[in-house]
PDB file of C-alpha atoms and ligand atoms in Angstrom:
ATOM      1  CA  MET A   1      10.931  38.295  29.702  1.00  0.00           C
ATOM      2  CA  MET A   2      12.349  36.037  26.562  1.00  0.00           C
ATOM      3  CA  LEU A   3      11.189  38.675  23.955  1.00  0.00           C
ATOM      4  CA  GLU A   4      10.137  42.290  24.329  1.00  0.00           C
ATOM      5  CA  LEU A   5       9.481  44.483  20.868  1.00  0.00           C
ATOM      6  CA  GLU A   6       8.109  48.400  21.226  1.00  0.00           C
ATOM      7  CA  GLY A   7       6.463  50.107  18.350  1.00  0.00           C
ATOM      8  CA  VAL A   8       8.808  48.197  16.141  1.00  0.00           C
ATOM      9  CA  THR A   9       9.001  49.730  12.461  1.00  0.00           C
ATOM     10  CA  ARG A  10      10.979  48.099   9.682  1.00  0.00           C
ATOM     11  CA  LYS A  11      11.243  50.363   6.314  1.00  0.00           C
ATOM     12  CA  ARG A  12      12.574  48.532   3.443  1.00  0.00           C
ATOM     13  CA  ASP A  13      12.995  50.946   0.259  1.00  0.00           C
ATOM     14  CA  ASP A  14      10.003  52.481   0.923  1.00  0.00           C
ATOM     15  CA  LYS A  15       7.740  50.247   2.133  1.00  0.00           C
ATOM     16  CA  THR A  16       6.985  49.499   5.686  1.00  0.00           C
ATOM     17  CA  VAL A  17       6.835  46.142   5.621  1.00  0.00           C
ATOM     18  CA  LEU A  18       6.605  46.256  10.067  1.00  0.00           C
ATOM     19  CA  ASN A  19       4.520  48.828  11.597  1.00  0.00           C
ATOM     20  CA  GLY A  20       4.588  49.895  15.304  1.00  0.00           C
ATOM     21  CA  VAL A  21       4.956  46.005  16.242  1.00  0.00           C
ATOM     22  CA  ASN A  22       4.118  45.337  20.085  1.00  0.00           C
ATOM     23  CA  TRP A  23       4.734  41.857  21.357  1.00  0.00           C
ATOM     24  CA  GLN A  24       6.273  40.600  24.632  1.00  0.00           C
ATOM     25  CA  VAL A  25       6.926  37.026  25.190  1.00  0.00           C
ATOM     26  CA  ARG A  26       7.467  35.584  29.011  1.00  0.00           C
ATOM     27  CA  LYS A  27       8.970  32.123  29.860  1.00  0.00           C
ATOM     28  CA  GLY A  28       6.573  29.320  29.503  1.00  0.00           C
ATOM     29  CA  GLU A  29       4.757  30.644  27.205  1.00  0.00           C
ATOM     30  CA  HIS A  30       4.269  29.302  23.711  1.00  0.00           C
ATOM     31  CA  TRP A  31       3.337  31.396  20.319  1.00  0.00           C
ATOM     32  CA  VAL A  32       2.217  31.174  17.391  1.00  0.00           C
ATOM     33  CA  LEU A  33       2.798  34.014  14.992  1.00  0.00           C
ATOM     34  CA  TYR A  34       0.372  33.308  12.288  1.00  0.00           C
ATOM     35  CA  GLY A  35      -0.319  35.758   9.094  1.00  0.00           C
ATOM     36  CA  LEU A  36      -0.696  35.686   5.404  1.00  0.00           C
ATOM     37  CA  ASN A  37       2.035  35.301   2.722  1.00  0.00           C
ATOM     38  CA  GLY A  38       3.931  38.896   2.494  1.00  0.00           C
ATOM     39  CA  ALA A  39       2.571  39.995   6.589  1.00  0.00           C
ATOM     40  CA  GLY A  40       5.923  40.445   7.621  1.00  0.00           C
ATOM     41  CA  LYS A  41       6.542  36.701   9.546  1.00  0.00           C
ATOM     42  CA  THR A  42      10.235  36.816   8.240  1.00  0.00           C
ATOM     43  CA  SER A  43      11.217  40.459   8.635  1.00  0.00           C
ATOM     44  CA  LEU A  44      10.165  39.982  12.273  1.00  0.00           C
ATOM     45  CA  LEU A  45      12.308  36.446  13.017  1.00  0.00           C
ATOM     46  CA  ASP A  46      15.155  38.592  11.378  1.00  0.00           C
ATOM     47  CA  LEU A  47      15.185  41.200  13.882  1.00  0.00           C
ATOM     48  CA  ILE A  48      14.794  38.760  16.166  1.00  0.00           C
ATOM     49  CA  ASN A  49      17.459  36.769  15.301  1.00  0.00           C
ATOM     50  CA  ALA A  50      19.981  40.190  14.905  1.00  0.00           C
ATOM     51  CA  TYR A  51      20.265  40.122  11.103  1.00  0.00           C
ATOM     52  CA  PHE A  52      18.268  44.217  10.627  1.00  0.00           C
ATOM     53  CA  PHE A  53      18.245  46.333  12.800  1.00  0.00           C
ATOM     54  CA  PRO A  54      14.730  48.043  13.410  1.00  0.00           C
ATOM     55  CA  THR A  55      13.927  51.901  11.160  1.00  0.00           C
ATOM     56  CA  GLU A  56      12.082  52.276  14.563  1.00  0.00           C
ATOM     57  CA  GLY A  57      11.250  51.280  18.003  1.00  0.00           C
ATOM     58  CA  LYS A  58      13.061  48.839  20.442  1.00  0.00           C
ATOM     59  CA  VAL A  59      13.812  45.095  20.069  1.00  0.00           C
ATOM     60  CA  THR A  60      15.185  43.203  23.400  1.00  0.00           C
ATOM     61  CA  VAL A  61      15.657  39.365  23.289  1.00  0.00           C
ATOM     62  CA  LEU A  62      16.799  37.383  25.875  1.00  0.00           C
ATOM     63  CA  GLY A  63      17.334  40.538  28.114  1.00  0.00           C
ATOM     64  CA  MET A  64      19.795  41.924  25.323  1.00  0.00           C
ATOM     65  CA  GLU A  65      18.430  45.084  23.964  1.00  0.00           C
ATOM     66  CA  PHE A  66      19.500  45.822  19.868  1.00  0.00           C
ATOM     67  CA  GLY A  67      22.177  48.444  19.509  1.00  0.00           C
ATOM     68  CA  LYS A  68      23.405  48.152  23.187  1.00  0.00           C
ATOM     69  CA  THR A  69      24.553  44.966  25.053  1.00  0.00           C
ATOM     70  CA  TYR A  70      23.206  43.286  22.003  1.00  0.00           C
ATOM     71  CA  LEU A  71      25.828  40.702  20.535  1.00  0.00           C
ATOM     72  CA  ALA A  72      24.298  39.144  17.438  1.00  0.00           C
ATOM     73  CA  GLU A  73      26.652  35.988  17.675  1.00  0.00           C
ATOM     74  CA  LYS A  74      26.236  35.353  20.991  1.00  0.00           C
ATOM     75  CA  LEU A  75      22.237  36.149  20.998  1.00  0.00           C
ATOM     76  CA  ARG A  76      21.844  33.650  18.037  1.00  0.00           C
ATOM     77  CA  SER A  77      23.558  30.969  20.153  1.00  0.00           C
ATOM     78  CA  GLN A  78      20.649  31.142  22.580  1.00  0.00           C
ATOM     79  CA  ILE A  79      18.412  31.165  19.854  1.00  0.00           C
ATOM     80  CA  GLY A  80      17.053  27.632  18.580  1.00  0.00           C
ATOM     81  CA  PHE A  81      16.126  28.358  14.859  1.00  0.00           C
ATOM     82  CA  VAL A  82      14.670  26.099  12.345  1.00  0.00           C
ATOM     83  CA  SER A  83      13.602  27.226   9.454  1.00  0.00           C
ATOM     84  CA  ALA A  84      14.162  26.213   5.161  1.00  0.00           C
ATOM     85  CA  SER A  85      17.040  28.618   5.114  1.00  0.00           C
ATOM     86  CA  VAL A  86      19.160  26.826   8.128  1.00  0.00           C
ATOM     87  CA  GLN A  87      18.510  23.262   5.896  1.00  0.00           C
ATOM     88  CA  GLN A  88      20.051  24.998   2.866  1.00  0.00           C
ATOM     89  CA  LYS A  89      23.004  26.014   4.589  1.00  0.00           C
ATOM     90  CA  LEU A  90      23.823  22.622   5.997  1.00  0.00           C
ATOM     91  CA  PRO A  91      26.825  20.839   4.319  1.00  0.00           C
ATOM     92  CA  ILE A  92      25.398  18.228   2.235  1.00  0.00           C
ATOM     93  CA  TYR A  93      28.054  15.531   3.285  1.00  0.00           C
ATOM     94  CA  ASP A  94      26.878  15.354   7.218  1.00  0.00           C
ATOM     95  CA  ASN A  95      25.103  12.695   8.443  1.00  0.00           C
ATOM     96  CA  ALA A  96      22.142  13.031  10.601  1.00  0.00           C
ATOM     97  CA  TYR A  97      24.012  12.814  13.713  1.00  0.00           C
ATOM     98  CA  GLU A  98      26.367  15.248  12.470  1.00  0.00           C
ATOM     99  CA  VAL A  99      23.781  17.952  11.838  1.00  0.00           C
ATOM    100  CA  VAL A 100      22.466  17.413  15.424  1.00  0.00           C
ATOM    101  CA  LEU A 101      26.044  17.545  17.278  1.00  0.00           C
ATOM    102  CA  SER A 102      27.101  21.113  15.050  1.00  0.00           C
ATOM    103  CA  GLY A 103      24.032  22.258  17.353  1.00  0.00           C
ATOM    104  CA  ALA A 104      26.640  22.239  20.032  1.00  0.00           C
ATOM    105  CA  PHE A 105      29.049  25.183  18.829  1.00  0.00           C
ATOM    106  CA  ALA A 106      26.084  26.879  16.621  1.00  0.00           C
ATOM    107  CA  SER A 107      27.707  26.120  13.326  1.00  0.00           C
ATOM    108  CA  LEU A 108      26.525  25.040  10.291  1.00  0.00           C
ATOM    109  CA  GLY A 109      28.610  22.036   9.795  1.00  0.00           C
ATOM    110  CA  LEU A 110      30.838  19.832  12.334  1.00  0.00           C
ATOM    111  CA  TYR A 111      34.330  20.849  11.997  1.00  0.00           C
ATOM    112  CA  GLN A 112      35.069  20.717  16.396  1.00  0.00           C
ATOM    113  CA  GLU A 113      35.988  18.047  18.125  1.00  0.00           C
ATOM    114  CA  THR A 114      33.290  16.651  20.164  1.00  0.00           C
ATOM    115  CA  THR A 115      32.957  15.696  23.827  1.00  0.00           C
ATOM    116  CA  ASP A 116      31.703  12.250  25.134  1.00  0.00           C
ATOM    117  CA  GLU A 117      29.533  14.825  26.914  1.00  0.00           C
ATOM    118  CA  ILE A 118      28.263  16.164  23.314  1.00  0.00           C
ATOM    119  CA  ASP A 119      28.403  12.684  22.021  1.00  0.00           C
ATOM    120  CA  ARG A 120      26.185  11.623  24.629  1.00  0.00           C
ATOM    121  CA  LYS A 121      23.580  14.303  24.617  1.00  0.00           C
ATOM    122  CA  GLY A 122      23.210  14.491  20.755  1.00  0.00           C
ATOM    123  CA  VAL A 123      22.222  10.661  21.033  1.00  0.00           C
ATOM    124  CA  GLU A 124      19.770  11.553  23.251  1.00  0.00           C
ATOM    125  CA  ILE A 125      18.012  14.225  21.429  1.00  0.00           C
ATOM    126  CA  LEU A 126      17.978  11.752  18.667  1.00  0.00           C
ATOM    127  CA  ARG A 127      16.025   9.277  20.379  1.00  0.00           C
ATOM    128  CA  ASP A 128      13.326  11.413  22.064  1.00  0.00           C
ATOM    129  CA  LEU A 129      12.943  12.861  18.634  1.00  0.00           C
ATOM    130  CA  GLY A 130      12.523   9.241  17.327  1.00  0.00           C
ATOM    131  CA  CYS A 131      15.707   9.275  14.887  1.00  0.00           C
ATOM    132  CA  LEU A 132      17.896   6.313  15.951  1.00  0.00           C
ATOM    133  CA  ASP A 133      17.137   4.556  13.121  1.00  0.00           C
ATOM    134  CA  TYR A 134      18.516   7.109  10.542  1.00  0.00           C
ATOM    135  CA  ALA A 135      21.288   8.429  12.656  1.00  0.00           C
ATOM    136  CA  ASN A 136      23.617   7.649  10.235  1.00  0.00           C
ATOM    137  CA  ARG A 137      22.499   8.637   6.905  1.00  0.00           C
ATOM    138  CA  ASP A 138      23.282  11.268   5.123  1.00  0.00           C
ATOM    139  CA  TYR A 139      21.212  14.467   5.916  1.00  0.00           C
ATOM    140  CA  HIS A 140      20.093  15.081   2.415  1.00  0.00           C
ATOM    141  CA  THR A 141      19.016  11.538   1.755  1.00  0.00           C
ATOM    142  CA  LEU A 142      16.376  11.898   4.542  1.00  0.00           C
ATOM    143  CA  SER A 143      12.838  12.345   4.180  1.00  0.00           C
ATOM    144  CA  GLN A 144      11.290  15.778   4.544  1.00  0.00           C
ATOM    145  CA  GLY A 145       9.938  14.742   7.482  1.00  0.00           C
ATOM    146  CA  GLU A 146      13.121  13.085   9.096  1.00  0.00           C
ATOM    147  CA  LYS A 147      14.688  16.428   8.007  1.00  0.00           C
ATOM    148  CA  GLN A 148      12.624  18.743  10.277  1.00  0.00           C
ATOM    149  CA  ARG A 149      13.500  16.904  13.211  1.00  0.00           C
ATOM    150  CA  VAL A 150      16.976  16.590  12.426  1.00  0.00           C
ATOM    151  CA  LEU A 151      16.897  20.325  12.440  1.00  0.00           C
ATOM    152  CA  ILE A 152      14.985  20.603  15.706  1.00  0.00           C
ATOM    153  CA  GLY A 153      17.423  17.864  17.383  1.00  0.00           C
ATOM    154  CA  ARG A 154      20.395  20.567  16.180  1.00  0.00           C
ATOM    155  CA  ALA A 155      18.333  23.210  17.770  1.00  0.00           C
ATOM    156  CA  LEU A 156      17.926  21.399  21.195  1.00  0.00           C
ATOM    157  CA  MET A 157      21.668  20.626  21.424  1.00  0.00           C
ATOM    158  CA  ALA A 158      22.530  24.092  22.808  1.00  0.00           C
ATOM    159  CA  ASP A 159      19.782  24.156  25.389  1.00  0.00           C
ATOM    160  CA  PRO A 160      18.192  27.325  24.036  1.00  0.00           C
ATOM    161  CA  GLU A 161      15.852  29.296  25.715  1.00  0.00           C
ATOM    162  CA  LEU A 162      13.853  29.875  22.640  1.00  0.00           C
ATOM    163  CA  LEU A 163      13.197  27.924  19.833  1.00  0.00           C
ATOM    164  CA  ILE A 164      11.963  29.190  16.787  1.00  0.00           C
ATOM    165  CA  LEU A 165      10.064  27.238  14.553  1.00  0.00           C
ATOM    166  CA  ASP A 166       9.477  28.718  11.177  1.00  0.00           C
ATOM    167  CA  GLU A 167       7.004  26.620   9.221  1.00  0.00           C
ATOM    168  CA  PRO A 168       8.244  23.379  10.401  1.00  0.00           C
ATOM    169  CA  THR A 169       5.773  21.384   8.486  1.00  0.00           C
ATOM    170  CA  ALA A 170       6.230  22.719   4.947  1.00  0.00           C
ATOM    171  CA  GLY A 171       6.058  19.671   2.413  1.00  0.00           C
ATOM    172  CA  LEU A 172       4.935  17.055   5.202  1.00  0.00           C
ATOM    173  CA  ASP A 173       2.109  14.846   4.397  1.00  0.00           C
ATOM    174  CA  PHE A 174      -0.643  14.596   7.074  1.00  0.00           C
ATOM    175  CA  ILE A 175       1.051  11.888   9.032  1.00  0.00           C
ATOM    176  CA  ALA A 176       4.435  13.350   8.722  1.00  0.00           C
ATOM    177  CA  ARG A 177       3.202  16.674   9.983  1.00  0.00           C
ATOM    178  CA  GLU A 178       0.717  15.113  12.592  1.00  0.00           C
ATOM    179  CA  GLU A 179       3.837  13.037  14.181  1.00  0.00           C
ATOM    180  CA  LEU A 180       6.240  16.249  13.807  1.00  0.00           C
ATOM    181  CA  LEU A 181       3.272  18.141  15.727  1.00  0.00           C
ATOM    182  CA  GLU A 182       3.458  15.372  18.859  1.00  0.00           C
ATOM    183  CA  SER A 183       7.036  16.310  18.894  1.00  0.00           C
ATOM    184  CA  ILE A 184       6.473  19.767  19.104  1.00  0.00           C
ATOM    185  CA  ALA A 185       4.175  19.021  21.693  1.00  0.00           C
ATOM    186  CA  THR A 186       6.371  16.791  23.565  1.00  0.00           C
ATOM    187  CA  ILE A 187       9.212  19.669  24.090  1.00  0.00           C
ATOM    188  CA  ALA A 188       6.551  22.152  25.144  1.00  0.00           C
ATOM    189  CA  GLN A 189       5.264  20.706  27.519  1.00  0.00           C
ATOM    190  CA  LYS A 190       9.081  19.764  29.057  1.00  0.00           C
ATOM    191  CA  PRO A 191       9.069  22.077  32.472  1.00  0.00           C
ATOM    192  CA  ASN A 192      12.541  23.525  31.539  1.00  0.00           C
ATOM    193  CA  GLY A 193      12.534  23.545  28.171  1.00  0.00           C
ATOM    194  CA  PRO A 194      12.423  26.356  25.654  1.00  0.00           C
ATOM    195  CA  THR A 195       9.921  28.869  25.249  1.00  0.00           C
ATOM    196  CA  ILE A 196       8.649  28.233  21.890  1.00  0.00           C
ATOM    197  CA  ILE A 197       7.457  30.419  18.730  1.00  0.00           C
ATOM    198  CA  TYR A 198       5.848  28.630  16.473  1.00  0.00           C
ATOM    199  CA  VAL A 199       5.505  30.318  12.644  1.00  0.00           C
ATOM    200  CA  THR A 200       2.978  29.151  10.376  1.00  0.00           C
ATOM    201  CA  HIS A 201       0.380  29.659   7.697  1.00  0.00           C
ATOM    202  CA  HIS A 202      -2.175  26.697   8.510  1.00  0.00           C
ATOM    203  CA  ILE A 203      -5.062  27.383  11.801  1.00  0.00           C
ATOM    204  CA  GLU A 204      -5.194  23.900  12.438  1.00  0.00           C
ATOM    205  CA  GLU A 205      -1.587  23.119  13.336  1.00  0.00           C
ATOM    206  CA  ILE A 206      -2.595  25.041  16.596  1.00  0.00           C
ATOM    207  CA  LEU A 207      -1.189  22.837  19.455  1.00  0.00           C
ATOM    208  CA  PRO A 208      -3.239  22.993  23.005  1.00  0.00           C
ATOM    209  CA  GLU A 209       0.113  23.780  23.995  1.00  0.00           C
ATOM    210  CA  PHE A 210       0.420  26.876  22.235  1.00  0.00           C
ATOM    211  CA  ASN A 211      -1.269  29.036  24.682  1.00  0.00           C
ATOM    212  CA  LYS A 212      -0.780  32.744  23.072  1.00  0.00           C
ATOM    213  CA  THR A 213      -1.336  33.820  19.683  1.00  0.00           C
ATOM    214  CA  LEU A 214       0.055  36.508  17.690  1.00  0.00           C
ATOM    215  CA  LEU A 215      -2.039  37.341  14.617  1.00  0.00           C
ATOM    216  CA  LEU A 216      -0.147  39.647  11.871  1.00  0.00           C
ATOM    217  CA  LYS A 217      -1.688  41.514   9.303  1.00  0.00           C
ATOM    218  CA  ALA A 218       0.220  43.421   6.515  1.00  0.00           C
ATOM    219  CA  GLY A 219       2.784  44.532   8.881  1.00  0.00           C
ATOM    220  CA  SER A 220       0.728  45.534  12.013  1.00  0.00           C
ATOM    221  CA  VAL A 221      -0.343  43.524  15.695  1.00  0.00           C
ATOM    222  CA  PHE A 222      -4.030  42.289  14.314  1.00  0.00           C
ATOM    223  CA  ALA A 223      -4.362  40.976  17.885  1.00  0.00           C
ATOM    224  CA  SER A 224      -2.444  39.151  20.281  1.00  0.00           C
ATOM    225  CA  GLY A 225      -3.247  36.937  23.116  1.00  0.00           C
ATOM    226  CA  ASN A 226      -4.583  33.796  24.654  1.00  0.00           C
ATOM    227  CA  THR A 227      -5.032  31.521  21.967  1.00  0.00           C
ATOM    228  CA  GLU A 228      -8.443  30.067  22.940  1.00  0.00           C
ATOM    229  CA  GLU A 229     -10.368  33.604  23.387  1.00  0.00           C
ATOM    230  CA  LEU A 230      -8.341  35.067  19.870  1.00  0.00           C
ATOM    231  CA  ILE A 231      -8.952  32.059  17.243  1.00  0.00           C
ATOM    232  CA  ASP A 232     -12.609  32.049  16.904  1.00  0.00           C
ATOM    233  CA  SER A 233     -15.056  32.962  13.383  1.00  0.00           C
ATOM    234  CA  GLU A 234     -15.488  36.663  14.346  1.00  0.00           C
ATOM    235  CA  GLN A 235     -12.088  37.646  14.933  1.00  0.00           C
ATOM    236  CA  LEU A 236     -10.496  35.498  12.120  1.00  0.00           C
ATOM    237  CA  SER A 237     -13.336  36.417   9.938  1.00  0.00           C
ATOM    238  CA  GLY A 238     -12.286  40.218  10.265  1.00  0.00           C
ATOM    239  CA  PHE A 239      -8.532  39.570  10.292  1.00  0.00           C
ATOM    240  CA  PHE A 240      -9.107  37.614   6.593  1.00  0.00           C
ATOM    241  CA  ASP A 241     -11.709  40.228   5.690  1.00  0.00           C
ATOM    242  CA  MET A 242     -13.743  36.990   4.565  1.00  0.00           C
ATOM    243  CA  PRO A 243     -16.476  35.327   6.356  1.00  0.00           C
ATOM    244  CA  VAL A 244     -14.853  32.089   7.576  1.00  0.00           C
ATOM    245  CA  ASN A 245     -15.805  29.581  10.311  1.00  0.00           C
ATOM    246  CA  VAL A 246     -13.443  28.154  13.550  1.00  0.00           C
ATOM    247  CA  VAL A 247     -14.389  24.832  14.598  1.00  0.00           C
ATOM    248  CA  TRP A 248     -12.616  23.473  18.164  1.00  0.00           C
ATOM    249  CA  SER A 249     -11.897  19.637  18.129  1.00  0.00           C
ATOM    250  CA  ASN A 250      -9.329  17.845  20.313  1.00  0.00           C
ATOM    251  CA  GLY A 251      -7.909  21.181  21.383  1.00  0.00           C
ATOM    252  CA  ARG A 252      -7.553  22.393  18.166  1.00  0.00           C
ATOM    253  CA  PRO A 253      -9.018  24.893  15.737  1.00  0.00           C
ATOM    254  CA  LEU A 254     -10.358  23.853  12.243  1.00  0.00           C
ATOM    255  CA  LEU A 255     -10.923  26.734   9.616  1.00  0.00           C
ATOM    256  CA  SER A 256     -13.232  26.872   6.671  1.00  0.00           C
ATOM    257  CA  LYS A 257     -14.820  29.847   4.628  1.00  0.00           C
ATOM    258  CA  VAL A 258     -18.331  30.141   4.711  1.00  0.00           C
ATOM    259  CA  ARG A 259     -20.393  29.569   1.660  1.00  0.00           C
ATOM    260  CA  ASN A 260     -22.541  32.433   0.795  1.00  0.00           C
ATOM    261  CA  HIS A 261     -24.880  30.198  -1.719  1.00  0.00           C
TER     262      HIS A 261
HETATM  263  N1  ATP B   1      14.634  42.545   0.657  1.00  0.00           N
HETATM  264  C1  ATP B   1      13.485  42.962   0.526  1.00  0.00           C
HETATM  265  N2  ATP B   1      13.055  44.393  -0.360  1.00  0.00           N
HETATM  266  C2  ATP B   1      11.719  45.043   0.081  1.00  0.00           C
HETATM  267  N3  ATP B   1      10.813  44.258   0.066  1.00  0.00           N
HETATM  268  C3  ATP B   1      11.097  43.229   0.896  1.00  0.00           C
HETATM  269  C4  ATP B   1      11.822  42.844   0.839  1.00  0.00           C
HETATM  270  N4  ATP B   1      11.928  41.276   1.826  1.00  0.00           N
HETATM  271  C5  ATP B   1      10.505  41.318   1.881  1.00  0.00           C
HETATM  272  N5  ATP B   1      10.172  42.455   1.596  1.00  0.00           N
HETATM  273  C6  ATP B   1       8.343  42.935   1.736  1.00  0.00           C
HETATM  274  O1  ATP B   1       8.242  42.674   2.957  1.00  0.00           O
HETATM  275  C7  ATP B   1       6.934  42.481   3.318  1.00  0.00           C
HETATM  276  C8  ATP B   1       6.847  41.099   4.007  1.00  0.00           C
HETATM  277  O2  ATP B   1       7.555  40.310   4.008  1.00  0.00           O
HETATM  278  P1  ATP B   1       8.063  38.784   4.706  1.00  0.00           P
HETATM  279  O3  ATP B   1       8.906  37.873   4.114  1.00  0.00           O
HETATM  280  O4  ATP B   1       8.656  39.253   6.149  1.00  0.00           O
HETATM  281  O5  ATP B   1       6.457  38.565   4.808  1.00  0.00           O
HETATM  282  P2  ATP B   1       6.017  36.534   5.156  1.00  0.00           P
HETATM  283  O6  ATP B   1       5.324  36.854   6.295  1.00  0.00           O
HETATM  284  O7  ATP B   1       7.364  36.121   5.834  1.00  0.00           O
HETATM  285  O8  ATP B   1       5.880  36.513   4.382  1.00  0.00           O
HETATM  286  P3  ATP B   1       5.659  34.720   3.406  1.00  0.00           P
HETATM  287  O9  ATP B   1       4.414  34.066   4.467  1.00  0.00           O
HETATM  288  O10 ATP B   1       4.950  34.902   2.176  1.00  0.00           O
HETATM  289  O11 ATP B   1       6.950  33.791   3.884  1.00  0.00           O
HETATM  290  C9  ATP B   1       6.709  41.772   1.846  1.00  0.00           C
HETATM  291  O12 ATP B   1       5.801  42.941   1.271  1.00  0.00           O
HETATM  292  C10 ATP B   1       7.628  41.459   1.066  1.00  0.00           C
HETATM  293  O13 ATP B   1       7.522  42.233  -0.452  1.00  0.00           O
END
């Protein structure tokens, strides 16, 4: 089991931001975590990354239970995490290659000597992700799409069992988004690759590789299960409290609001 949440509630001040969340993620599954603004996605990721304790319930990540064998540093070194907050914390003078290599040490910046093996692996990852052309460019000079690729490369350096991608397509144009999704699909298809949790606001980013979906609504699990059974017009109309239409095309769902006139 990659991840197990049992009756997880988190309160902040008087507000319940997560309420009785149950979620099991097994090896070989790839999940979409979908929710509207304020649904609690970030709060859920913070719990998984051991930045917070749950107010109630049990969180077990990669076999480590919160408060027991739970070593936050050790745990985080085994989770690949790509998010805007990671991006903001990178030292601006590192080039793309150095950003990728820093993932081998789970550090935000490259402060240690690398081995030949680490260097080779870094080049291989950059090549797989199509980043070789700009490997020597300063990270902060890259386009948003290039930056996201490099961050994914950084996350892959540590051979994580769990790869969490938090809105990786934010700020990307259609082509850059589709190219990035294609790279993510390739990672998802690798037999020994990481289990992916893909966090998004956009239904149309759900790839055929993301076989499981969790719909989070106002801190509670609205529904979770097999993506193709879950993502349909009826279920999502209930989720949004608004009539919507879902059409599947090329293995991907497209969402639109039903007009009542
Ligand atoms: N520091 C805080 N103190 C009090 N409430 C907070 C705090 N941080 C977040 N919240 C509240 O918790 C709820 C869940 O927020 P969270 O950021 O987890 O949602 P989200 O699904 O990630 O939203 P978004 O898609 O907009 O990033 C929101 O109602 C938010 O206002």
